[in-house]
Every structure is written in C-alpha cells, then in structure tokens.
Amino acid sequence: MKTLCQDVYEDFERYTSLAGSILREGGTVAFPTETVYGLGANGLDESAVKKIFTAKGRPNDNPLILHISDKKDAERLWTEVPGIAKKLMDAFWPGPLSLIYFRSNIVPDAVTAGLDTVALRMPDNDIALRLISCAGVPIAAPSANASGKPSPTCAIHVMEDMDGRIDMVLDGGACGIGIESTVLSLTGTPAILRPGAVTKEMLLNVLDTVEIAPSALLPLGEGETAASPGMKHRHYAPDAEVFVARGTAPEQSAAIIKKYAELFAAGKKCIIFASEQTKNFYAGKECVTIGSKDNPITLCPELFGSLREYSKNYDVIFLEELGQQGVGLAYDNRILRASGFNIIE
Ligand code: TXA
Ligand code: MG
C-alpha cells in the first residue's frame, strides 16, 4: 500500500485528526517534531509498536521513547514522578529532553525492550502535540529513518526510507533543531545517555550534578553493555564514507581535511562540510558551509539532510569536530557515529 503523505498546513485539524484515528486503530504515522521526524504508533498497544520495528528494520533490543502532550501523563506511565523530574519538565518541556525513569505496568515490553524503565518526552511542535491528543494515547516514536540511516529532518527523507512501509506521513516542513533529543536517565545520579540540544550546562541550572555516559562520545568496547541500548548499534550512517577531523581550532581541522582530500582526490569524489570559520581555508576544493563553529546549534539543522543528499553524488564526506562544550557534545556524538569513529588527525 502507498504511504499517504500530506502537507498538514493545507488543513491542520483534518489531517491531524485523520492521523490520530490511524494511530488509535493500530497504524503507523510519521510526524514532525522540533528535533527530527518520528515514526509513531499507539504506545500502549504491543502489536502496533511491533510495526515500528518491522518498518525500520530496528533491532528489538532498542527501546522507544513515549511522546506525551500533557505532563500529567507521566503519572500513569512511570511508577511515580520524582521531584527532580518535575523540575526538569517545568524547565524544559515541551522541548528536546527525554527523561528515563521506572515504568508502570501499563507500558508494553515492546516499548522498553524488556527494561524496567521508560523514556518520556513532550515535543515542542504543534502538529506533534495535536496528533498525540487526537490519538488519546502516548505515542511510541523512534526517528522515522530506516535503522542505521541518518534521522529524517523533512518529510522527503521519511518517504525515501519508509514509503510503502507505513500508513501516513504528516508533512510539517523542516525540523528546527535537526538532531534528536537529549536522553537523560533519572534512575540514579542523573546521566546523559545521548547528548542533544538541552545541554549539560543547561541541565546544571536545574540539577546539582549530571554525569555523561561514556557512550556519548566513545564507541562501545568489546563485551561492554550500553546504558542506552541504542548507542551500541550503527547510527546515522549515510551511503558515503565519512571522516571526522579531530581538533577544534579552525586552521587545525582545515589542514587535516585538506591533506586527506588531496590524498583521495585521484580516486574518490570528496566533499567537505565546512563552517563559517573554515570555509576560506578550502579554496579550490568542493565544500558546503553548514553553519558556524561559534554557535554549534546552527550546524545541526543541515547535518543529517546534507549527509543524505551529498551521499548520492560523492564517495567521501569530511566533517570537522567541534569540541565538547554546549551543543558541541551532541554534534560531535552524531558525526563520530555517522563516520563509524573514522577519525583523522
Ligand atoms: O528527538 C528524539 O528523541 C526523536 C523524536 C522522534 O522524538 N526520537 C528518537 O528516538 O530519537 P530513537 O528511538 O531514534 O532514539 C531513542 C534513544 C535510543 O538510543 C534508545 O536506546 C534510547 O533513546 N532509549 C529509549 N528508551 C530508553 C530506556 N528506557 N533506557 C535507556 N535508553 C533508552
Ligand atoms: Mg534514531
């Protein structure tokens, strides 16, 4: 069956309520959020949730985030709502922060991959919020890409990966942030399992202490278990080969990339994803500027889309590491994983 892809702004009420009823009946709908597009199903219906894993080709040991439109929903999805979670919800919801705590018994095993915890998030997007309230249930939704591919930041990316595999896509235009939410575990000392646009520095305005799980920047060692199962799987990998230049000073990363681009020039078509600070160093080389190193959040909206797009015509993509301050941690996490930790220095 063909996937229905609809521009929501043609008729906001009609398309969100149509999508809500597809979800209630056990179907799958991709929808925009402020981070990336999600692939949703009724988060309380085990068989609906399983359709997400099939459509994405997602390993079933990788748990899903439940999306809610009302903070109160946390009361029935977790065993309790700890005080610290209330503070974080008030500070950051709706927004790009997923919170993990112990699950209640109404949450199906398929959502949590058998863990005793569940991640909750209230997205900051009108289409997503109205869809969740039309569905009348929490919506389980991973990013709406084929498993292992870069997350989709517009409806076309979703269609590229999912056409014919899901029931509907709500096209709400490009996502503003462009990388997935921060995932924070609250089952012990607060720990960032996946960095995002809500940074460690921002969390420390509300919390006394925040740890960063090693998986946020490093590949998993042999036999190691990930605090967040998703971190052990190959992620964000476009079709082209990706290299990340280590070093945060613009001249340094540019010098490394130029050296490798020249080495590869004879046999491979190379493209450099530059920043405002480095673009002038790459004269004579094929390069696109995707944002500013001084303001890492500006590099995020174009990242996944550019990885997809330039993979179609190039063999190699070069990227510049940012360093771990603020959103730099999240950006570096995504590009290191996209490259399979292919670091050049
Ligand atoms: O911004 C986002 O979070 C997007 C949009 C659609 O909301 N969703 C998203 O979902 O990125 P997904 O499934 O692609 O990534 C969720 C991550 C995975 O790494 C998963 O392993 C982790 O969160 N996760 C989910 N539930 C967890 C749990 N109970 N314990 C540990 N990690 C969990
Ligand atoms: Mg994902």
PDB file of C-alpha atoms in Angstrom, residues 33-37 150-155 157 173-180 197 273 289-293 295-310 319 322 327 330-331 334-335:
ATOM      1  CA  THR A  33       8.869  17.235  15.977  1.00  0.00           C
ATOM      2  CA  GLU A  34      11.239  20.105  16.791  1.00  0.00           C
ATOM      3  CA  THR A  35      14.178  17.632  16.666  1.00  0.00           C
ATOM      4  CA  VAL A  36      13.634  15.101  13.847  1.00  0.00           C
ATOM      5  CA  TYR A  37      10.639  13.276  12.313  1.00  0.00           C
ATOM      6  CA  PRO A 150      20.649   9.476   9.331  1.00  0.00           C
ATOM      7  CA  SER A 151      17.481  10.694  11.078  1.00  0.00           C
ATOM      8  CA  PRO A 152      14.945  12.444   8.811  1.00  0.00           C
ATOM      9  CA  THR A 153      14.578  16.209   9.182  1.00  0.00           C
ATOM     10  CA  CYS A 154      11.910  16.660   6.500  1.00  0.00           C
ATOM     11  CA  ALA A 155       9.058  14.597   5.044  1.00  0.00           C
ATOM     12  CA  HIS A 157      13.647  11.932   3.935  1.00  0.00           C
ATOM     13  CA  GLY A 173       8.207  21.179   6.841  1.00  0.00           C
ATOM     14  CA  ALA A 174      11.797  21.080   8.084  1.00  0.00           C
ATOM     15  CA  CYS A 175      12.597  20.362  11.759  1.00  0.00           C
ATOM     16  CA  GLY A 176      14.099  23.362  13.547  1.00  0.00           C
ATOM     17  CA  ILE A 177      16.753  21.627  15.664  1.00  0.00           C
ATOM     18  CA  GLY A 178      17.764  18.776  13.385  1.00  0.00           C
ATOM     19  CA  ILE A 179      19.319  16.369  15.919  1.00  0.00           C
ATOM     20  CA  GLU A 180      17.471  14.113  18.348  1.00  0.00           C
ATOM     21  CA  ALA A 197      20.132  20.475  22.312  1.00  0.00           C
ATOM     22  CA  PHE A 273      31.189  20.172   5.226  1.00  0.00           C
ATOM     23  CA  THR A 289      29.111  25.650   4.600  1.00  0.00           C
ATOM     24  CA  ILE A 290      26.567  24.205   7.028  1.00  0.00           C
ATOM     25  CA  GLY A 291      26.812  26.627   9.979  1.00  0.00           C
ATOM     26  CA  SER A 292      29.099  28.361  12.484  1.00  0.00           C
ATOM     27  CA  LYS A 293      31.527  26.648  14.863  1.00  0.00           C
ATOM     28  CA  ASN A 295      27.309  28.623  17.578  1.00  0.00           C
ATOM     29  CA  PRO A 296      27.070  24.814  17.205  1.00  0.00           C
ATOM     30  CA  ILE A 297      23.256  24.727  17.151  1.00  0.00           C
ATOM     31  CA  THR A 298      23.461  26.381  13.686  1.00  0.00           C
ATOM     32  CA  LEU A 299      25.313  23.331  12.299  1.00  0.00           C
ATOM     33  CA  CYS A 300      22.609  20.868  13.354  1.00  0.00           C
ATOM     34  CA  PRO A 301      19.576  21.575  11.104  1.00  0.00           C
ATOM     35  CA  GLU A 302      21.511  20.861   7.877  1.00  0.00           C
ATOM     36  CA  LEU A 303      23.666  17.983   9.167  1.00  0.00           C
ATOM     37  CA  PHE A 304      21.535  14.881   8.581  1.00  0.00           C
ATOM     38  CA  GLY A 305      19.931  16.205   5.372  1.00  0.00           C
ATOM     39  CA  SER A 306      23.354  17.056   3.925  1.00  0.00           C
ATOM     40  CA  LEU A 307      24.728  13.608   4.838  1.00  0.00           C
ATOM     41  CA  ARG A 308      21.834  12.045   2.917  1.00  0.00           C
ATOM     42  CA  GLU A 309      21.962  14.431  -0.033  1.00  0.00           C
ATOM     43  CA  TYR A 310      25.701  14.518  -0.702  1.00  0.00           C
ATOM     44  CA  LEU A 319      33.440  16.804   8.758  1.00  0.00           C
ATOM     45  CA  LEU A 322      33.566  20.886  17.388  1.00  0.00           C
ATOM     46  CA  VAL A 327      25.748  21.595  21.820  1.00  0.00           C
ATOM     47  CA  ALA A 330      25.771  16.435  20.727  1.00  0.00           C
ATOM     48  CA  TYR A 331      27.110  17.435  17.302  1.00  0.00           C
ATOM     49  CA  ARG A 334      26.365  12.407  15.789  1.00  0.00           C
ATOM     50  CA  ILE A 335      29.271  12.950  13.387  1.00  0.00           C
TER      51      ILE A 335
END
